[in-house]
Coordinates of C-alpha atoms in Angstrom, one line a residue:
Chain B
M1 CA 4.6 65.0 54.0
V2 CA 5.6 66.1 50.5
E3 CA 5.7 63.2 48.1
F4 CA 9.1 62.5 46.6
S5 CA 9.3 64.6 43.4
L6 CA 11.4 64.7 40.2
L7 CA 13.0 67.9 41.6
E8 CA 14.2 65.9 44.7
L9 CA 15.5 63.2 42.4
G10 CA 17.4 65.9 40.6
E11 CA 18.9 67.1 43.8
L12 CA 19.9 63.5 44.6
F13 CA 21.8 63.2 41.4
V14 CA 23.5 66.5 41.7
V15 CA 24.6 65.6 45.2
V16 CA 26.0 62.1 44.3
A17 CA 27.7 63.6 41.2
I18 CA 29.4 66.2 43.4
A19 CA 30.3 63.5 46.0
G20 CA 31.8 61.3 43.2
A21 CA 33.9 64.2 42.0
V22 CA 35.1 65.0 45.5
G23 CA 36.0 61.3 46.0
A24 CA 38.0 61.2 42.8
R25 CA 39.8 64.4 43.7
L26 CA 40.7 63.3 47.2
G27 CA 41.3 59.7 46.3
L28 CA 38.6 58.5 48.7
S29 CA 36.1 55.8 48.1
V30 CA 32.8 57.1 46.8
I31 CA 30.5 54.9 48.9
P32 CA 30.9 56.8 52.2
L33 CA 30.8 60.1 50.3
Y34 CA 27.4 59.2 48.8
V35 CA 26.2 58.5 52.3
V36 CA 27.5 61.8 53.6
G37 CA 25.9 63.6 50.6
G38 CA 22.6 61.9 51.5
T39 CA 22.9 63.1 55.1
L40 CA 23.8 66.6 54.0
A41 CA 20.7 66.7 51.7
S42 CA 18.4 65.2 54.4
P43 CA 15.7 66.9 56.4
F44 CA 18.0 66.6 59.4
V45 CA 20.7 68.8 57.9
A46 CA 19.6 70.7 54.8
G47 CA 16.1 70.8 56.1
R48 CA 17.1 72.4 59.4
L49 CA 19.2 74.9 57.6
G50 CA 16.2 75.9 55.5
M51 CA 17.8 74.6 52.3
P52 CA 16.1 72.4 49.7
Y53 CA 16.2 68.9 51.1
V54 CA 15.3 65.4 50.0
E55 CA 12.4 63.8 51.9
T56 CA 12.6 60.0 52.0
G57 CA 9.4 58.5 50.8
E58 CA 8.1 55.3 49.3
A59 CA 9.4 56.2 45.8
L60 CA 13.0 56.8 47.0
T61 CA 12.9 53.7 49.1
L62 CA 11.8 51.7 46.1
L63 CA 14.7 53.0 44.0
A64 CA 17.1 52.3 46.8
E65 CA 15.7 48.7 47.0
L66 CA 16.5 48.3 43.3
G67 CA 20.0 49.4 44.2
I68 CA 20.3 46.6 46.7
V69 CA 18.9 44.1 44.3
L70 CA 21.4 45.1 41.6
L71 CA 24.4 45.2 44.0
L72 CA 23.6 41.6 45.1
F73 CA 22.8 40.5 41.5
F74 CA 26.2 41.6 40.4
L75 CA 27.8 39.8 43.3
G76 CA 26.0 36.6 42.2
L77 CA 27.1 37.2 38.7
E78 CA 30.7 37.3 39.7
F79 CA 30.3 34.5 42.2
S80 CA 31.4 31.1 40.8
L81 CA 30.8 27.9 42.7
D82 CA 33.4 26.3 40.5
R83 CA 36.0 28.9 41.4
L84 CA 35.2 28.4 45.1
L85 CA 35.5 24.7 44.8
A86 CA 38.8 24.9 42.8
A87 CA 40.5 26.9 45.6
R88 CA 38.3 25.5 48.4
T89 CA 41.0 24.5 50.9
N90 CA 42.7 27.9 51.1
I91 CA 39.5 30.0 50.7
T92 CA 37.6 27.9 53.3
R93 CA 40.4 28.1 55.8
S94 CA 41.1 31.8 55.5
G95 CA 37.3 32.4 55.4
L96 CA 36.7 30.4 58.5
I97 CA 39.4 32.2 60.4
D98 CA 37.8 35.5 59.3
I99 CA 34.3 34.6 60.3
S100 CA 35.1 32.8 63.5
I101 CA 36.9 35.9 64.8
N102 CA 34.9 38.9 63.5
L103 CA 31.3 37.8 63.6
P104 CA 31.4 36.7 67.3
I105 CA 33.2 40.0 68.3
G106 CA 30.3 42.0 66.8
V107 CA 27.7 39.8 68.6
V108 CA 29.5 40.2 71.9
I109 CA 29.7 44.0 71.6
G110 CA 26.0 44.0 70.7
L111 CA 25.1 41.9 73.8
A112 CA 27.3 44.0 76.0
L113 CA 25.3 47.1 74.8
G114 CA 22.3 45.3 76.2
W115 CA 20.8 44.5 72.8
S116 CA 18.7 41.5 72.0
L117 CA 20.3 38.5 70.3
V118 CA 18.9 39.4 66.9
E119 CA 20.1 42.9 67.3
A120 CA 23.5 41.7 68.3
L121 CA 23.5 39.3 65.4
L122 CA 22.9 42.3 63.1
L123 CA 25.9 44.1 64.6
G124 CA 27.9 40.9 64.2
G125 CA 27.1 41.0 60.5
I126 CA 27.9 44.7 60.1
V127 CA 31.4 44.4 61.6
Y128 CA 32.1 41.0 60.0
I129 CA 31.5 41.8 56.3
S130 CA 34.3 43.6 54.5
S131 CA 33.6 45.8 51.6
S132 CA 34.2 44.1 48.3
A133 CA 33.8 47.3 46.3
I134 CA 36.2 49.5 48.3
I135 CA 38.8 46.8 48.8
T136 CA 38.9 45.7 45.2
K137 CA 39.2 49.3 44.0
S138 CA 42.0 49.9 46.5
L139 CA 43.8 46.8 45.3
I140 CA 43.7 48.0 41.8
D141 CA 44.6 51.6 42.7
L142 CA 47.6 50.6 44.8
G143 CA 48.8 48.0 42.3
W144 CA 48.5 45.2 44.9
I145 CA 46.4 43.4 42.4
A146 CA 49.5 42.0 40.7
N147 CA 51.0 40.9 44.1
A148 CA 50.6 37.7 46.0
E149 CA 48.4 39.3 48.7
S150 CA 45.5 39.9 46.3
E151 CA 44.6 36.2 46.2
P152 CA 43.9 35.7 49.9
I153 CA 42.1 39.0 50.1
L154 CA 39.9 38.3 47.1
G155 CA 39.4 34.7 48.1
T156 CA 38.3 35.7 51.6
L157 CA 35.9 38.2 50.1
V158 CA 34.4 35.4 48.0
F159 CA 33.9 33.4 51.1
E160 CA 32.2 36.3 52.8
D161 CA 30.0 36.8 49.8
L162 CA 28.7 33.3 50.2
V163 CA 28.2 33.7 53.9
I164 CA 26.4 37.0 53.5
A165 CA 23.8 35.3 51.2
V166 CA 23.0 32.7 53.9
Y167 CA 23.3 35.3 56.6
L168 CA 20.8 37.7 55.0
A169 CA 18.4 34.9 54.4
V170 CA 18.4 33.9 58.0
V171 CA 18.5 37.4 59.5
T172 CA 15.7 38.7 57.2
S173 CA 13.5 36.0 58.6
L174 CA 14.4 36.8 62.1
V175 CA 13.8 40.5 61.7
I176 CA 10.5 40.2 59.8
G177 CA 9.5 37.0 61.4
G178 CA 8.2 38.5 64.6
D179 CA 8.5 37.5 68.2
G180 CA 7.4 34.0 68.8
I181 CA 9.6 31.0 68.1
G182 CA 6.8 29.5 66.0
Q183 CA 6.6 32.6 63.8
V184 CA 10.3 32.7 63.4
A185 CA 10.5 29.1 62.5
Q186 CA 7.7 29.5 60.0
S187 CA 9.3 32.5 58.3
L188 CA 12.7 30.6 58.2
A189 CA 10.9 27.6 56.6
V190 CA 9.3 29.9 54.0
A191 CA 12.6 31.6 53.3
F192 CA 14.6 28.4 52.9
G193 CA 11.8 26.7 51.0
F194 CA 11.7 29.6 48.5
L195 CA 15.4 30.1 48.3
G196 CA 16.0 26.3 48.0
A197 CA 13.5 26.2 45.1
L198 CA 15.2 29.2 43.5
L199 CA 18.6 27.6 43.9
V200 CA 17.4 24.4 42.2
A201 CA 15.8 26.4 39.4
V202 CA 19.1 28.3 39.0
Q203 CA 21.2 25.1 39.1
Y204 CA 19.1 23.4 36.4
G205 CA 17.9 26.5 34.6
T206 CA 21.1 27.4 32.6
R207 CA 19.1 26.6 29.5
F208 CA 16.4 29.0 30.5
F209 CA 18.8 31.8 31.4
T210 CA 20.7 31.3 28.2
D211 CA 17.6 31.3 26.0
V212 CA 15.9 34.3 27.6
L213 CA 18.8 36.5 26.8
D214 CA 19.5 35.2 23.4
V215 CA 18.9 38.4 21.6
D216 CA 21.4 40.7 19.8
A217 CA 19.9 44.2 20.3
P218 CA 21.1 45.9 23.5
E219 CA 17.7 47.2 24.6
P220 CA 15.7 44.0 24.8
F221 CA 18.8 42.4 26.4
V222 CA 18.8 44.8 29.3
L223 CA 15.0 44.8 29.7
R224 CA 14.9 41.0 29.7
T225 CA 17.6 40.8 32.4
L226 CA 15.6 43.2 34.6
G227 CA 12.4 41.4 33.6
V228 CA 13.7 38.2 35.2
L229 CA 15.6 39.8 38.1
V230 CA 13.2 42.3 39.5
P231 CA 10.0 40.3 39.6
I232 CA 11.7 37.3 41.3
A233 CA 13.3 39.6 43.9
G234 CA 10.0 41.4 44.4
F235 CA 8.2 38.1 44.8
A236 CA 10.8 37.0 47.4
L237 CA 10.2 40.2 49.4
S238 CA 6.4 39.8 49.3
L239 CA 7.0 36.4 50.9
G240 CA 9.1 38.0 53.6
V241 CA 12.3 36.5 52.0
S242 CA 15.4 38.6 51.5
E243 CA 15.1 40.2 48.0
A244 CA 18.9 40.6 48.1
V245 CA 19.6 36.9 48.4
A246 CA 17.1 36.1 45.7
A247 CA 18.9 38.6 43.5
F248 CA 22.3 36.9 44.4
F249 CA 20.9 33.5 43.3
I250 CA 19.6 34.9 40.0
G251 CA 23.0 36.4 39.4
M252 CA 24.5 33.0 40.0
G253 CA 22.0 31.6 37.5
F254 CA 23.1 34.1 34.8
S255 CA 26.8 33.6 35.6
T256 CA 26.7 30.1 34.2
T257 CA 25.5 31.3 30.8
E258 CA 27.6 32.7 28.0
H259 CA 25.9 36.1 28.6
R260 CA 27.7 36.9 31.8
E261 CA 30.2 39.4 30.4
R262 CA 27.6 41.1 28.3
I263 CA 25.3 41.5 31.3
E264 CA 28.2 43.0 33.3
R265 CA 29.0 45.4 30.4
R266 CA 25.4 46.5 29.7
L267 CA 24.0 46.7 33.2
L268 CA 27.0 48.1 35.0
G269 CA 25.8 51.7 34.5
I270 CA 22.3 50.8 35.8
R271 CA 23.8 49.2 38.8
D272 CA 26.0 52.2 39.6
V273 CA 23.1 54.6 39.3
F274 CA 20.8 52.6 41.7
A275 CA 23.7 51.7 44.1
A276 CA 24.4 55.4 44.4
V277 CA 20.7 56.0 45.1
F278 CA 20.9 53.3 47.8
F279 CA 23.9 54.8 49.5
F280 CA 22.3 58.3 49.3
W281 CA 19.0 56.9 50.7
I282 CA 20.9 55.5 53.6
G283 CA 22.4 59.0 54.2
V284 CA 19.0 60.7 53.9
N285 CA 17.6 58.5 56.6
T286 CA 20.5 59.2 58.9
D287 CA 20.2 61.9 61.6
P288 CA 23.7 62.9 62.4
R289 CA 22.6 63.6 66.0
L290 CA 21.9 59.9 66.3
V291 CA 25.3 59.0 65.0
V292 CA 26.8 61.4 67.6
A293 CA 24.6 59.7 70.3
V294 CA 26.2 56.3 69.5
A295 CA 29.7 57.8 69.4
V296 CA 31.0 55.9 72.4
P297 CA 30.0 52.4 71.5
L298 CA 31.0 53.3 67.9
A299 CA 34.5 54.2 69.0
I300 CA 34.8 51.0 71.1
T301 CA 33.7 48.9 68.1
V302 CA 36.2 50.6 65.8
V303 CA 39.0 50.1 68.3
V304 CA 38.1 46.4 68.8
T305 CA 37.2 45.4 65.2
T306 CA 40.1 47.0 63.4
P307 CA 42.7 44.8 65.0
T308 CA 40.5 41.7 64.8
K309 CA 40.3 42.1 61.0
I310 CA 44.0 42.7 60.8
V311 CA 44.7 39.5 62.9
S312 CA 42.3 37.3 61.0
G313 CA 43.6 38.7 57.7
Y314 CA 47.2 38.0 58.8
Y315 CA 46.4 34.4 59.5
G316 CA 44.4 34.2 56.3
G317 CA 47.6 35.3 54.5
R318 CA 49.6 32.7 56.3
V319 CA 47.2 30.0 55.1
Y320 CA 48.2 31.0 51.6
D321 CA 51.9 30.6 52.6
L322 CA 52.6 34.3 52.3
P323 CA 55.5 35.7 54.2
P324 CA 54.6 37.7 57.4
K325 CA 54.9 41.1 55.7
R326 CA 52.5 40.3 53.0
S327 CA 50.2 38.6 55.5
L328 CA 50.1 41.8 57.4
R329 CA 49.0 43.5 54.2
V330 CA 46.2 41.0 53.8
G331 CA 45.0 42.0 57.2
L332 CA 45.3 45.7 56.5
G333 CA 43.5 45.1 53.2
M334 CA 40.4 43.5 54.9
V335 CA 39.7 46.4 57.2
S336 CA 37.3 48.4 55.0
R337 CA 33.6 47.8 55.6
G338 CA 31.1 49.3 53.3
E339 CA 28.1 48.4 51.1
F340 CA 27.1 45.1 52.8
S341 CA 27.2 46.6 56.3
L342 CA 24.8 49.2 55.0
V343 CA 22.6 46.5 53.4
I344 CA 22.3 44.9 56.8
A345 CA 21.5 48.3 58.4
A346 CA 18.8 48.8 55.8
L347 CA 17.4 45.4 56.7
A348 CA 17.5 46.4 60.4
A349 CA 15.6 49.6 59.7
G350 CA 12.7 47.5 58.5
G351 CA 12.4 45.8 61.9
T352 CA 10.7 47.0 65.1
G353 CA 12.0 48.7 68.2
R354 CA 14.3 51.7 68.7
V355 CA 17.6 49.8 68.4
M356 CA 16.7 48.3 65.0
T357 CA 15.0 51.3 63.4
E358 CA 17.2 54.1 64.7
I359 CA 20.4 53.0 66.5
I360 CA 21.7 50.2 64.3
P361 CA 21.3 52.3 61.0
A362 CA 22.9 55.3 62.6
F363 CA 25.6 53.1 64.1
A364 CA 26.2 51.4 60.7
V365 CA 26.6 54.7 58.9
G366 CA 29.1 56.0 61.4
Y367 CA 30.9 52.7 61.4
V368 CA 31.2 52.5 57.6
L369 CA 32.4 56.1 57.4
V370 CA 35.2 55.4 59.8
M371 CA 36.1 51.9 58.6
S372 CA 36.1 52.7 54.9
T373 CA 38.3 55.7 55.5
L374 CA 40.6 53.9 58.0
G375 CA 40.8 50.9 55.8
T376 CA 41.8 52.9 52.8
V377 CA 44.4 54.9 54.8
L378 CA 45.9 51.7 56.4
M379 CA 46.4 50.2 52.9
G380 CA 48.0 53.4 51.6
E381 CA 50.3 53.5 54.6
S382 CA 51.1 49.8 54.7
D383 CA 54.8 50.3 54.0
R384 CA 55.3 52.4 57.1
L385 CA 53.2 50.1 59.2
E386 CA 55.2 47.1 58.0
R387 CA 58.4 48.8 59.0
L388 CA 56.9 49.7 62.3
V389 CA 55.7 46.2 63.1
F390 CA 58.6 44.2 61.8
S391 CA 61.4 46.3 63.1
Q392 CA 60.3 45.4 66.6
G393 CA 60.9 41.7 66.4
T394 CA 60.4 38.6 64.3
A395 CA 57.2 37.7 62.6
E396 CA 56.5 34.9 65.0
Q397 CA 56.4 37.3 67.9
V398 CA 54.0 39.5 66.1
A399 CA 51.9 36.5 65.3
D400 CA 51.9 35.4 68.9
G401 CA 51.3 38.8 70.3
Chain X
M1 CA 59.0 29.8 30.0
T2 CA 56.2 29.1 32.5
V3 CA 53.0 31.1 32.6
Y4 CA 50.9 31.0 35.8
E5 CA 47.2 31.8 35.5
S6 CA 45.0 32.7 38.5
D7 CA 41.5 34.1 39.0
L8 CA 40.9 37.5 40.6
P9 CA 37.3 37.2 41.6
G10 CA 35.4 40.4 40.8
V11 CA 38.4 41.8 38.8
G12 CA 39.5 39.4 36.1
K13 CA 42.5 37.2 35.5
K14 CA 46.1 37.4 36.3
H15 CA 48.9 35.8 34.3
E16 CA 52.5 35.7 35.5
I17 CA 55.2 35.0 33.0
E18 CA 58.7 34.0 34.0
L19 CA 61.2 36.1 32.2
G20 CA 64.2 33.9 32.9
D21 CA 66.2 36.3 35.1
G22 CA 64.1 35.6 38.2
S23 CA 61.7 38.4 37.5
R24 CA 58.2 38.0 36.3
L25 CA 55.9 39.9 34.0
V26 CA 52.4 40.2 35.5
V27 CA 49.5 40.8 33.2
V28 CA 46.2 41.6 34.9
T29 CA 43.3 41.4 32.5
H30 CA 40.2 43.2 33.9
N31 CA 36.7 42.0 33.2
T32 CA 36.3 45.4 31.5
G33 CA 38.9 44.4 29.0
K34 CA 41.6 46.8 30.4
R35 CA 45.1 45.2 30.7
E36 CA 47.5 46.3 33.3
V37 CA 51.1 45.1 32.9
F38 CA 53.5 44.9 35.9
R39 CA 57.0 43.7 36.4
R40 CA 58.1 42.0 39.6
P41 CA 61.9 42.1 40.0
D42 CA 61.9 39.0 42.3
A43 CA 59.6 36.9 44.4
E44 CA 59.9 39.1 47.5
A45 CA 59.4 42.4 45.8
D46 CA 56.3 44.4 45.0
S47 CA 55.1 44.5 41.5
E48 CA 55.9 47.7 39.6
K49 CA 53.3 48.9 37.2
L50 CA 54.7 49.4 33.7
F51 CA 51.6 50.5 31.7
E52 CA 48.0 49.9 31.1
L53 CA 46.1 49.6 27.9
P54 CA 42.4 49.5 26.9
D55 CA 41.1 46.3 25.4
Q56 CA 41.4 47.3 21.7
L57 CA 44.8 48.8 22.0
A58 CA 46.0 45.8 24.0
R59 CA 45.0 43.5 21.2
Q60 CA 46.8 45.6 18.6
V61 CA 49.9 45.7 20.7
G62 CA 49.6 42.0 21.2
T63 CA 49.5 41.5 17.5
I64 CA 52.6 43.5 17.0
L65 CA 54.4 41.5 19.7
E66 CA 53.2 38.3 18.0
G67 CA 54.9 39.5 14.8
A68 CA 51.8 39.7 12.7
Y69 CA 52.0 43.3 11.8
F70 CA 55.7 43.2 11.0
Q71 CA 58.0 40.4 10.4
P72 CA 61.6 41.1 9.8
V73 CA 61.8 38.8 6.8
R74 CA 59.0 40.4 4.8
T75 CA 57.3 43.8 4.6
G76 CA 54.4 45.5 3.1
D77 CA 51.5 43.5 4.1
I78 CA 49.6 42.2 7.1
E79 CA 48.9 38.7 8.0
T80 CA 47.2 36.9 10.9
L81 CA 47.9 33.3 11.8
L82 CA 44.7 31.4 12.2
G83 CA 46.4 28.4 13.7
G84 CA 48.2 25.6 12.0
D85 CA 49.6 26.8 8.7
T86 CA 46.6 28.9 7.7
L87 CA 46.9 32.7 7.3
I88 CA 44.6 35.6 6.7
E89 CA 46.5 38.0 4.5
W90 CA 45.7 41.6 3.5
V91 CA 47.1 42.4 0.1
D92 CA 46.8 45.9 -1.4
V93 CA 46.2 45.9 -5.2
P94 CA 48.9 48.3 -6.6
D95 CA 48.2 50.5 -9.7
D96 CA 50.4 48.4 -11.9
S97 CA 48.9 45.1 -10.7
P98 CA 48.4 42.7 -13.6
L99 CA 45.1 41.8 -12.0
A100 CA 43.6 45.3 -11.9
G101 CA 40.6 45.4 -14.2
T102 CA 40.0 41.7 -14.3
T103 CA 37.3 39.9 -12.3
L104 CA 37.9 37.4 -9.6
G105 CA 36.5 34.7 -11.9
D106 CA 38.9 35.6 -14.7
A107 CA 41.9 35.7 -12.5
D108 CA 40.9 32.3 -11.0
L109 CA 43.1 33.0 -8.0
R110 CA 42.0 29.9 -6.1
Q111 CA 42.9 27.6 -8.9
E112 CA 46.2 29.5 -9.6
T113 CA 47.4 29.9 -6.0
G114 CA 45.3 27.9 -3.6
A115 CA 44.3 31.0 -1.6
N116 CA 40.7 32.1 -1.5
V117 CA 39.6 35.8 -1.6
I118 CA 37.0 36.2 1.2
V119 CA 36.7 40.0 1.3
V120 CA 37.3 42.9 -1.1
Q121 CA 37.7 46.2 0.7
R122 CA 37.2 49.2 -1.6
G123 CA 37.4 52.5 0.3
D124 CA 34.5 52.4 2.7
V125 CA 32.8 49.6 0.9
T126 CA 33.3 46.0 2.1
I127 CA 32.3 43.3 -0.3
T128 CA 32.1 40.1 1.7
N129 CA 32.0 36.7 0.0
P130 CA 32.8 38.3 -3.4
G131 CA 31.5 36.3 -6.4
G132 CA 33.4 35.4 -9.6
D133 CA 32.1 38.5 -11.3
T134 CA 33.5 40.9 -8.8
E135 CA 36.0 43.2 -10.4
I136 CA 39.5 43.7 -9.0
R137 CA 40.5 47.4 -9.1
A138 CA 43.7 49.2 -8.3
G139 CA 43.5 50.4 -4.7
D140 CA 41.4 47.5 -3.4
T141 CA 42.5 45.5 -0.5
L142 CA 42.0 41.8 -0.9
L143 CA 41.6 39.6 2.1
A144 CA 42.8 36.1 1.3
V145 CA 42.8 33.0 3.4
G146 CA 44.8 29.9 2.8
P147 CA 48.0 28.0 3.6
R148 CA 51.2 30.1 4.0
D149 CA 52.7 29.1 0.6
A150 CA 49.4 29.8 -1.2
C151 CA 49.3 33.2 0.4
R152 CA 52.8 34.0 -0.8
T153 CA 52.0 33.0 -4.4
F154 CA 48.8 35.0 -4.2
Q155 CA 50.7 38.0 -3.0
S156 CA 53.3 37.9 -5.7
L157 CA 50.6 37.4 -8.3
V158 CA 48.7 40.4 -7.2
T159 CA 51.7 42.7 -6.8
D160 CA 53.6 41.2 -9.7
E161 CA 56.8 41.0 -7.8

């Protein structure tokens, strides 16, 4: 196997740059396009066509891992416990409606496909978690951000963000932990021990986080942030604990300091670069033939999990006292799945067995491609859908039906 | 007038201002500093985007709306209200200023007016915390801080109006 080279890295950046330009031109989200770009540049497509292709190797995987760490770090940075507590009744109620409908549906589909409980749980996560990145961008692009529906949508996303941190911690232990109950229990104990200690450090470490970044020059500022983030995430991973969750907690630690906005400004570019590498890496590892092979369960999952998100979102909107039309929009707004489904897929790829290493990643890629596009289209066509739904009868009938 | 403020996690903050005719002005301040301004005709309607401004421009426009760049009662200078009655005032030194050629110490502006010169701007050169021996030249811009009345006296002294 050829080692990942600078030339291949160059090809990577050319491809994601073109994908980004195509996305901007067509008004599509860039995340699925980066994945498609990766697939086109993979040994499975470009390689078979005799064109220069990008071989996935340890180096690329490492850069992609950095992408996951930075994605979750930013999530933690934006995540405020205070904010969650301030709006806890509404956020909790709409968040609980969301999770109690969408997570079990995914698990049931997984079990129906004959997968193990852990594999089904992975599918549950993939179909449960909406895409903060795609949805937030659509909200801004469509101007919904200034409307009442933005609050339940963003609030539910915040709830999901918290759930995903816990979920990743548990699932990482289950995937890496091995087979025996004892082994799983042990890795869960290590995970929660480490993350618990990290959470305490983050909670009482505001002083540390403030002091360590107390420097004016931009260069040491960026380097110190990475100097805290990357080693802790790496240490977590070496213990078999989710590096993504560790990164999320460190982000929360920095979010309580006065440096938060500066971190966001200074590190946004770095995050975008490595997040693009991550999505590309997902694509490179995807054999389109595998996606085609899972087309039938994929189609069934899309057909089932689109309405479930719309329904859970609708009731989420009702919790916020929105009128039925706007509540429907909340539902349509929650349909897009994206980056976190792919993070879960990447996690599954590190497991054992054909379902985890091949089927779930291919399934997730197909699912994210469909759901991100469908979600964006549904939001764009919401006016027409509202007329369609509400010309038939009253809101209550829709709610009941 | 009531202003409603709410958080937009991952985006920024939203302020809604009642305009009195049932409509609302909606200002979305992004974490990046960008401001988007919308108008919502009534509670049921969708917000219509009016315009968006980058951070710096939004601040300047805000200052104009605040009346700091231009106040109908006076012209020719810039002031910024610090809060309470204290202003920062920019005063250009005209060619025929009685103070041109003297030093800050000789002019003794603080004693005379109660306003304090904190910066002398001379072309590209910025003299911060100017001492008593700093010369005042025609074409300089003096930044003075002090109570509103003191700033008025200061300005008329410099421009000899």
